[in-house]
Tab-separated table of C-alpha atoms in Angstrom:
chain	number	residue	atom	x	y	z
A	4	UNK	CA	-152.509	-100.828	-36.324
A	5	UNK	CA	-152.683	-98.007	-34.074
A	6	UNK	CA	-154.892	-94.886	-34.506
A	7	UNK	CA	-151.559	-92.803	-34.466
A	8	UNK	CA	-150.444	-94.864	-36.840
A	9	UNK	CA	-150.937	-92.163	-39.880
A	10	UNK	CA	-149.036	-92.229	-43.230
A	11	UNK	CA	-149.627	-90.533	-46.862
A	12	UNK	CA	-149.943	-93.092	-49.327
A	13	UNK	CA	-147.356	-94.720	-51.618
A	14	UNK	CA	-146.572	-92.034	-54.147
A	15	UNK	CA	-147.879	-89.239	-52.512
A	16	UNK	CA	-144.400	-88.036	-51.247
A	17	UNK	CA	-141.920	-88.102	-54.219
A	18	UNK	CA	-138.347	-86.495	-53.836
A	19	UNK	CA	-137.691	-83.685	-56.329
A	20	UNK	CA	-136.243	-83.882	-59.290
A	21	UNK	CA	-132.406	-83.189	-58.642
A	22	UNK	CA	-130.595	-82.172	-62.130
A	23	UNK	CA	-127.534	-81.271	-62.994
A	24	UNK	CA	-125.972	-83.112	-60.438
A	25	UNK	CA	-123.303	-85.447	-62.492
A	26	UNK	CA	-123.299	-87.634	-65.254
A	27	UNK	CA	-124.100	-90.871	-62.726
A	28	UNK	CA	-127.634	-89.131	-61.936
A	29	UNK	CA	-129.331	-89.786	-65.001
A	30	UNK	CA	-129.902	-86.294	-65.525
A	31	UNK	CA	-126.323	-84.087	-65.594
A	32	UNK	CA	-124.506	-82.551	-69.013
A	33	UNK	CA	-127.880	-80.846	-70.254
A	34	UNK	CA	-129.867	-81.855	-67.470
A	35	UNK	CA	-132.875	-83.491	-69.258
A	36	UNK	CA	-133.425	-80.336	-71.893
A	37	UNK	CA	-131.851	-82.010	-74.975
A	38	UNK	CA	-128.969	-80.091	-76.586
A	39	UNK	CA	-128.727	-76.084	-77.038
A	40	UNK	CA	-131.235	-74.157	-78.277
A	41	UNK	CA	-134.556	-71.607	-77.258
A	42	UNK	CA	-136.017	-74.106	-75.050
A	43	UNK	CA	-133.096	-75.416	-73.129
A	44	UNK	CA	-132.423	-71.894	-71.919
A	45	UNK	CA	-133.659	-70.664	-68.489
A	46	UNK	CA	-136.187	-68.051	-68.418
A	47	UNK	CA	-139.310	-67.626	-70.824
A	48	UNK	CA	-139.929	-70.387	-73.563
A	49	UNK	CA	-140.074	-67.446	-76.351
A	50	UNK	CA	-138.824	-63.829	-76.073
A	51	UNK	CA	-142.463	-62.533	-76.877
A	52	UNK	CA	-146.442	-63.097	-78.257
A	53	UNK	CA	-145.772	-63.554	-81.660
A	54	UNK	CA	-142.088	-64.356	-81.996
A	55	UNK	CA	-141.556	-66.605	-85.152
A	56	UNK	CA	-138.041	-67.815	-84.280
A	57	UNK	CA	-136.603	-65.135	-85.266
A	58	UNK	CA	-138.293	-65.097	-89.271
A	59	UNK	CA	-139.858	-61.770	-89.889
A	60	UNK	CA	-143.419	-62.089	-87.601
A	61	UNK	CA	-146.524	-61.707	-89.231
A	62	UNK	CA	-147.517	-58.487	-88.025
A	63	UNK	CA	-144.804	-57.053	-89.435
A	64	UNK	CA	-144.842	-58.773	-92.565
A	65	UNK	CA	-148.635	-57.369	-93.170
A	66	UNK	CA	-148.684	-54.080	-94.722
A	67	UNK	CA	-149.778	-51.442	-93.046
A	68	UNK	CA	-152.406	-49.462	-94.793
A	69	UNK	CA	-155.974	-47.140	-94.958
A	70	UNK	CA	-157.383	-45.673	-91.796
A	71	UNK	CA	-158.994	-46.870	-88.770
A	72	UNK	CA	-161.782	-44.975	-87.324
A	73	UNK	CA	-161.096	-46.829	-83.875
A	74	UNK	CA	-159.937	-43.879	-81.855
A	75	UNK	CA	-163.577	-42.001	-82.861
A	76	UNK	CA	-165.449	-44.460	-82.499
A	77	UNK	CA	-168.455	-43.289	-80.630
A	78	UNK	CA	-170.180	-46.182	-78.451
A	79	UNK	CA	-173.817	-46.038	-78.036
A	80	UNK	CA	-176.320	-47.974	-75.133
A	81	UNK	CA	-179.290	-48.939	-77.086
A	82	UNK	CA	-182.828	-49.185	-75.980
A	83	UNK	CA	-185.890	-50.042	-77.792
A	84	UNK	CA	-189.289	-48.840	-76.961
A	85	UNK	CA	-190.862	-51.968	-76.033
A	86	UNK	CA	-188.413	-51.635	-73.241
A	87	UNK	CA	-189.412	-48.000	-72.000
A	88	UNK	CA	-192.815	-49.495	-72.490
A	89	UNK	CA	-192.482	-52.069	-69.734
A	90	UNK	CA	-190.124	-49.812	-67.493
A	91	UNK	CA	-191.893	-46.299	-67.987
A	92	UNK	CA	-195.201	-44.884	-66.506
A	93	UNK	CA	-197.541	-42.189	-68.454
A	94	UNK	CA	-195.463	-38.962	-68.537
A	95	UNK	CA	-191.889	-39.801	-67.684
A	96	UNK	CA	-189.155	-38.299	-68.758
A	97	UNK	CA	-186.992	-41.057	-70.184
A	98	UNK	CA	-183.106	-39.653	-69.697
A	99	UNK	CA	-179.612	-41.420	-68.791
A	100	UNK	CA	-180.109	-40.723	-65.049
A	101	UNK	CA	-183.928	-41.973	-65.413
A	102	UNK	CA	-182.433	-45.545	-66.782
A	103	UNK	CA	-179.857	-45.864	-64.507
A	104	UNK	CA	-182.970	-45.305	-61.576
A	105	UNK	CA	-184.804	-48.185	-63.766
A	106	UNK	CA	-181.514	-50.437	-64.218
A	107	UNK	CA	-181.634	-50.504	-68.071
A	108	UNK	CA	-178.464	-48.702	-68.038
A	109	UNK	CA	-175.557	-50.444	-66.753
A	110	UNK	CA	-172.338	-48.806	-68.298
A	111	UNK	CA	-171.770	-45.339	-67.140
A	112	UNK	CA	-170.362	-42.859	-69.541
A	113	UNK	CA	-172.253	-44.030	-72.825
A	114	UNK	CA	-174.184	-42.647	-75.144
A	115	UNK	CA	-177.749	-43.360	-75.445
A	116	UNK	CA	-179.820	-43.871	-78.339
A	117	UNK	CA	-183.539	-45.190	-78.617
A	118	UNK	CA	-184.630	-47.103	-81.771
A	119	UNK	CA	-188.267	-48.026	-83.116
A	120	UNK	CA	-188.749	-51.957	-82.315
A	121	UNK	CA	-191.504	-52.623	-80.517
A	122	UNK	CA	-194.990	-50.285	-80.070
A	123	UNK	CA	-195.419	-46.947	-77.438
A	124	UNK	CA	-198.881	-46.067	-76.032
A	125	UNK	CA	-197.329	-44.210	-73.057
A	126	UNK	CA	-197.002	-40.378	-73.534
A	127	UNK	CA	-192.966	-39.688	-72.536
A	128	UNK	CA	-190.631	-36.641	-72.853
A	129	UNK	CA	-187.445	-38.393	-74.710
A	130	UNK	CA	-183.887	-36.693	-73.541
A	131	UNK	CA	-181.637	-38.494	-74.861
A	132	UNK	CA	-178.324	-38.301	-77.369
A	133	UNK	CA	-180.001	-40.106	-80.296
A	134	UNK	CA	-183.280	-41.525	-81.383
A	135	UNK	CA	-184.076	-42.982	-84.989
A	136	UNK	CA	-186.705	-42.121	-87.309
A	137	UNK	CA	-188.517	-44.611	-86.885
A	138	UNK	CA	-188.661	-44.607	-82.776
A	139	UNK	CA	-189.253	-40.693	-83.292
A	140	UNK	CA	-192.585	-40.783	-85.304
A	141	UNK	CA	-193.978	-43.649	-82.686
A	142	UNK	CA	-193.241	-41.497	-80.178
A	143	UNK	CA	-194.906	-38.609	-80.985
A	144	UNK	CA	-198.044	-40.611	-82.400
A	145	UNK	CA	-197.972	-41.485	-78.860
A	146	UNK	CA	-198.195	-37.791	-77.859
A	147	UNK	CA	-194.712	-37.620	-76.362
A	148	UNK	CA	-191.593	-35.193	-76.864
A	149	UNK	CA	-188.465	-36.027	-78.669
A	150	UNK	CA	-185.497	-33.606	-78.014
A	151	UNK	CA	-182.167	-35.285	-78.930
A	152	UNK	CA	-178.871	-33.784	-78.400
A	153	UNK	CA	-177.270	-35.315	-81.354
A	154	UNK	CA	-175.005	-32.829	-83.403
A	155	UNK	CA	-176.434	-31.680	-86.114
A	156	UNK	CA	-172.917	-31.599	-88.623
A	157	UNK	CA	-173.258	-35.260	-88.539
A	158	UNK	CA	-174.917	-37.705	-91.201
């Protein structure tokens, strides 16, 4: 056998399917799909996500009641102060442009709130949207400044 000699294997070249092509074929009248119906039709298997066959879907089966608080939702990046322990140096000022610097921050546009877990010696000046209690009091045993810009009308 030549080098030029070259051929796919057996198998590897099949001819395509040809339906609808006469009753002799094999594969005419409904052309393999069975008789009538959703799925013997051309285009997408069901009209949409959810479609029950054309019972009442689920979602609107469900009644719809209360109120979601998903539109208000306020969405906060947390940070703990073991964290600005390891990042921060005696007498930073910890702040959402200061974290993005350190890459603690990683989504842009957030909120920023500090909670207690973990201990502080470093003295730091705090700028942020929200700190807890907890994080607060640690904070200034350390001999740092808190000033948070949460609103005040809010519990």
């Amino acid at each position: 056998m030549a080098e030029f000699d070259l051929h796919a294997p057996r198998g590897a070249n099949k001819k395509p399917k040809r339906v609808g092509r006469g009753s002799s074929s094999g594969l005419g009248t409904t052309a393999g799909k069975g008789n009538k119906g959703q799925q013997s039709r051309s285009g997408k298997p069901a009209p949409y996500v959810g479609f029950e066959g054309g019972q009442m879907p689920l979602y609107r089966r469900i009644a719809r009641r209360g109120f979601s608080n998903a539109a208000f939702r306020k969405e906060y990046s947390i940070f703990n102060l073991d964290q600005l322990e390891v990042k921060y140096a005696e007498g930073e000022t910890v702040d959402a442009v200061s974290l993005k610097a350190k890459g603690l921050l990683t989504k842009s546009g957030t909120l920023i709130k500090i909670l207690g877990d973990g201990e502080l010696t470093k003295k730091l000046t705090i700028n942020v949207d929200k700190v807890s209690k907890s994080a607060k009091s640690k904070i200034e045993a350390a001999g740092g400044v808190v000033t948070a810009s949460e609103n005040k009308d809010e519990k």
